[in-house]
Short mmCIF file of C-alpha atoms in Angstrom, two decimals:
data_model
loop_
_atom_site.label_atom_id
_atom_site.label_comp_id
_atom_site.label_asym_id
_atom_site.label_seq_id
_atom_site.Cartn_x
_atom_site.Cartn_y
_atom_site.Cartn_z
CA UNK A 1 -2.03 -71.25 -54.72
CA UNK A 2 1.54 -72.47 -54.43
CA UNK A 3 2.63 -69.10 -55.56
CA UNK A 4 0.49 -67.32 -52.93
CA UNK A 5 1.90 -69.33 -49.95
CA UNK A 6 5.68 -68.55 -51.30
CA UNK A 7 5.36 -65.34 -51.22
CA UNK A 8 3.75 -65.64 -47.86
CA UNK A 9 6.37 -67.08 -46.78
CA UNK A 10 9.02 -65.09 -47.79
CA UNK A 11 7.11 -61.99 -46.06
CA UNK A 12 7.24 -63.87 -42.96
CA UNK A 13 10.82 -64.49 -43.48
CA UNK A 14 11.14 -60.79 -44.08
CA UNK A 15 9.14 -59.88 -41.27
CA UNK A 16 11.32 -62.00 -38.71
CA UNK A 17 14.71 -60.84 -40.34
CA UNK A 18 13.65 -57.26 -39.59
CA UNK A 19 12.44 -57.92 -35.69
CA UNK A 20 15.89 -60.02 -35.18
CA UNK A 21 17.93 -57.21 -36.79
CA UNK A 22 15.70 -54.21 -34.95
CA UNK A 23 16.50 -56.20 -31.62
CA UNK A 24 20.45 -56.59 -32.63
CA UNK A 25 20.18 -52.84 -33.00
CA UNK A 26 18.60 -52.48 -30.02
CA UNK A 27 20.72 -53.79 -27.87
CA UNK A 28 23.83 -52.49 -29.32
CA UNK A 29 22.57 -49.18 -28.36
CA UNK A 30 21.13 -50.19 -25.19
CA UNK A 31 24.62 -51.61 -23.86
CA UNK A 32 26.13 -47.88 -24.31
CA UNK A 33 23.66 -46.16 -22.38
CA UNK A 34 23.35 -48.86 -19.55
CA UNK A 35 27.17 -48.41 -18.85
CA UNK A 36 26.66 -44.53 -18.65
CA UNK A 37 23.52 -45.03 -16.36
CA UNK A 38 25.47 -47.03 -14.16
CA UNK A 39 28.84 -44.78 -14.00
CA UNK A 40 25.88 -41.46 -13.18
CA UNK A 41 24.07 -43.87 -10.52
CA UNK A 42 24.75 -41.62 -8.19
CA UNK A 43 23.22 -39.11 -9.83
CA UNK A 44 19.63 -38.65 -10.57
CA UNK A 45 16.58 -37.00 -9.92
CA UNK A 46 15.73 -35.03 -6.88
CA UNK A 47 12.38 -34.46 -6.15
CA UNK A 48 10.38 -31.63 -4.48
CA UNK A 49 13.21 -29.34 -3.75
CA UNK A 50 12.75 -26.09 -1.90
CA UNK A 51 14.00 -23.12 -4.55
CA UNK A 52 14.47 -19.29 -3.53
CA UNK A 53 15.78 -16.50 -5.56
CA UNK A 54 18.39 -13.71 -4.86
CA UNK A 55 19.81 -11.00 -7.28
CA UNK A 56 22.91 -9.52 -7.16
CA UNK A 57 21.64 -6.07 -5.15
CA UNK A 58 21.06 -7.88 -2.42
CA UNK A 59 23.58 -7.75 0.74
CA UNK A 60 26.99 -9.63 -0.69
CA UNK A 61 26.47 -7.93 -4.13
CA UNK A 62 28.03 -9.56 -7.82
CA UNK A 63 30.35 -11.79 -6.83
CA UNK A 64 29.52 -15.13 -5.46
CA UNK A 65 31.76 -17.25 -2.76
CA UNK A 66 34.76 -17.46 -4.82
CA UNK A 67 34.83 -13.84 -5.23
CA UNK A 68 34.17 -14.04 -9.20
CA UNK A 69 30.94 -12.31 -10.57
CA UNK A 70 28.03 -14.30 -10.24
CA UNK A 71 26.93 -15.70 -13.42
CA UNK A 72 23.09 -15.50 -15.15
CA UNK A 73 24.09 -17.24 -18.77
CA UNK A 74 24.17 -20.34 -19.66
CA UNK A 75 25.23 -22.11 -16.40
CA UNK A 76 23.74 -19.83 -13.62
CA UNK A 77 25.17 -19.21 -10.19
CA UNK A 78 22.91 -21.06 -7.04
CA UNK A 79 23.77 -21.07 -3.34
CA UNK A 80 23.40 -23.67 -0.98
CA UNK A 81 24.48 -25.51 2.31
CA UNK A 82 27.56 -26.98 1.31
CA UNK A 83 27.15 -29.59 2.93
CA UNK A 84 23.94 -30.70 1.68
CA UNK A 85 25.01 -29.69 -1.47
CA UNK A 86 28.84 -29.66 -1.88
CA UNK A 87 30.49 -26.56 -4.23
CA UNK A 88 30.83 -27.31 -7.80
CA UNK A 89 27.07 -29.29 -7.14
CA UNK A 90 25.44 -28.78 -11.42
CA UNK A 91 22.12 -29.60 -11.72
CA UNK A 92 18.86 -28.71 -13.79
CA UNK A 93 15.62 -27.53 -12.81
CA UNK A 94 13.33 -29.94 -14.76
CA UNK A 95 10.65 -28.19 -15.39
CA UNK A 96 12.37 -24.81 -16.65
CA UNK A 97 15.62 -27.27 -18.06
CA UNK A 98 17.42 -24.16 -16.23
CA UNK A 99 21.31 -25.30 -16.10
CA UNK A 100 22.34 -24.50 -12.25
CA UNK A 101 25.89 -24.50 -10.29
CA UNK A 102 26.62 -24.06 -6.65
CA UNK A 103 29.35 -21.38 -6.39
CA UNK A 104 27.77 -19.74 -3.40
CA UNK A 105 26.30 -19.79 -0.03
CA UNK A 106 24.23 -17.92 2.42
CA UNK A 107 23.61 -17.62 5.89
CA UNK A 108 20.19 -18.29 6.02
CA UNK A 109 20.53 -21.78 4.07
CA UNK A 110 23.00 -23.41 6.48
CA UNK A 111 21.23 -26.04 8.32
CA UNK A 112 18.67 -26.52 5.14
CA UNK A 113 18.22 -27.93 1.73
CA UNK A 114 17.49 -24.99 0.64
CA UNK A 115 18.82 -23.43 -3.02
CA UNK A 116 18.62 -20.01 -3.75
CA UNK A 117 19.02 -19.07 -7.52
CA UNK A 118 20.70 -16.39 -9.14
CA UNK A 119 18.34 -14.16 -10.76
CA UNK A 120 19.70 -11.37 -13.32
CA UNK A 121 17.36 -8.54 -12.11
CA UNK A 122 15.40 -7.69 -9.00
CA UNK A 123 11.51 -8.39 -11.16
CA UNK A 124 12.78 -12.27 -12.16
CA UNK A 125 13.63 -12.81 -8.57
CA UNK A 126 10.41 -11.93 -7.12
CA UNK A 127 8.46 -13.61 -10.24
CA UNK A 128 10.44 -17.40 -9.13
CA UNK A 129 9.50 -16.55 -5.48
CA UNK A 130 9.56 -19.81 -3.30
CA UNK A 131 9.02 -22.85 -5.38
CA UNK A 132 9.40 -26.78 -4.82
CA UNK A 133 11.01 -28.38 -7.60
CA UNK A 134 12.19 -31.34 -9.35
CA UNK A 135 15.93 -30.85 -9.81
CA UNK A 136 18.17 -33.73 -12.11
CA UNK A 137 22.02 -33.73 -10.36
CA UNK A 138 23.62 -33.56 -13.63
CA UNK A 139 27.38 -33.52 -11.15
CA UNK A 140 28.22 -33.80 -7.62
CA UNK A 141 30.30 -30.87 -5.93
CA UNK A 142 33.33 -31.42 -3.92
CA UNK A 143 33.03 -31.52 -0.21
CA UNK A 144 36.93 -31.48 -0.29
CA UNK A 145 36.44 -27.93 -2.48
CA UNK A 146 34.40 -26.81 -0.09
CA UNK A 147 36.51 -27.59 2.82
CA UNK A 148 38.94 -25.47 1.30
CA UNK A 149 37.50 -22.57 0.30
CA UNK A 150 35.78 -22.13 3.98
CA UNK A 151 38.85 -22.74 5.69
CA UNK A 152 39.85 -19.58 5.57
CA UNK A 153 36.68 -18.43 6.54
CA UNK A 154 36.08 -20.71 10.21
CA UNK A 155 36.22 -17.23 11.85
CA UNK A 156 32.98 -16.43 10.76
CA UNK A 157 29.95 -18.43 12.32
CA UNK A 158 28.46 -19.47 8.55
CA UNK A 159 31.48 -20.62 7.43
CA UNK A 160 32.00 -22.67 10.79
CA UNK A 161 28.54 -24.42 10.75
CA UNK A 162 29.00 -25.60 7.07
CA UNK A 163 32.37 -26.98 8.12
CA UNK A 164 31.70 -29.01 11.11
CA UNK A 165 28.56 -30.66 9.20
CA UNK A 166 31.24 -31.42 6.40
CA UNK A 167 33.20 -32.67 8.91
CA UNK A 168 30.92 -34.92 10.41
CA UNK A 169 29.79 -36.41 6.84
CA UNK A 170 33.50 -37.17 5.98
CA UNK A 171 35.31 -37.21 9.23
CA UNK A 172 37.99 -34.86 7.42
CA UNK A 173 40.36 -33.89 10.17
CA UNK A 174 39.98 -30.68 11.85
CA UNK A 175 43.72 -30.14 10.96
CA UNK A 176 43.14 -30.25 7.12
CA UNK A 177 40.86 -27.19 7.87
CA UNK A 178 42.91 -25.27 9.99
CA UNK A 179 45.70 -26.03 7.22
CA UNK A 180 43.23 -23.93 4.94
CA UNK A 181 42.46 -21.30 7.23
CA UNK A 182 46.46 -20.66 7.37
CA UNK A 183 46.63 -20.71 3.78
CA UNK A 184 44.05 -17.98 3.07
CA UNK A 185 44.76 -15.84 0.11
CA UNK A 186 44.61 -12.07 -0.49
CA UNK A 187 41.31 -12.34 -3.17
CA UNK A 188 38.25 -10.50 -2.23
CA UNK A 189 35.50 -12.89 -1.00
CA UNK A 190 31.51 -12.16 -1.05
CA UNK A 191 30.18 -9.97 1.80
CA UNK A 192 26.63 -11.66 0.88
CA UNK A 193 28.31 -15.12 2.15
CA UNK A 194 29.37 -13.73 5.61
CA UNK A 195 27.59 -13.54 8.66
#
């Protein structure tokens, strides 16, 4: 009987060295991932966001805003209101764990939070359709980016619309834009992203 209630015992002991050293290990871990989930807090999870889809035959053709081709691999091209969501904006569709970027906009998403999605061919395009969606920010765009590559463009009324709501957001002086518009270089831009 003596025996039987040592070794009872000692499996208790056991029992309560594992939990302590599971819960030291826990919280190691833990401390790592709470520092990252408060340096992202401003990221996070978007829910019930309006999603269209455009292909690259449609007016504006394969390039996107910054006149480079628009992209269907592993990060895929999206346009937006930039100044709902800012150019450079990465983010995943959760459902489809789609990897997204904003590199382009459009005339009829100004005003809306709207995304349109790249789609590779004309038959994936009309399969998405018009869907609401769960979307994870994975990285905020720059409104400051965005500023500057629709500087050049205030002549145009798209262009103009996105930059006075950017404007009001930020209170970036008018200045600083027409600073951009000055600058404005030679490379082709997107007739899909003009009015």
């Amino acid at each position: 009987m003596l025996q039987m209630s040592r070794s009872l015992n000692l499996t208790i002991v056991d029992a309560i060295g594992c939990v302590l050293v599971g819960c030291a290990e826990q919280s190691v871990v833990q401390k790592p991932l709470a520092a990252v989930e408060a340096a992202n807090s401003h990221l996070g999870r978007m829910p019930n966001v309006r999603t269209t889809a455009y292909t690259r035959i449609e007016k504006g053709g394969r390039r996107n805003a910054l006149g480079k081709y628009l992209s269907g691999r592993h990060v895929i091209s999206a346009a937006s209101d930039w100044s709902r969501f800012p150019l450079g904006t990465r983010f995943r569709i959760c459902s489809t764990r789609e990897e997204f970027i904003i590199d382009d906009y459009g005339t009829a998403l100004v005003g809306t939070s709207t995304i349109d999605l790249y789609k590779p061919t004309k038959l994936e395009m009309k399969r998405w359709g018009v869907r609401n969606v769960d979307i994870d920010i994975l990285q905020w765009g720059s409104e400051e980016q965005s500023l500057k590559v629709l500087g050049p463009r205030a002549k145009h009324q798209t262009p103009r619309r996105m930059i006075a709501a950017l404007q009001k957001k930020s209170v970036v002086p008018a200045s600083k834009v027409a600073s951009a518009s000055k600058e404005a270089s030679a490379r082709p831009s997107s007739s899909r992203t003009l009015d």
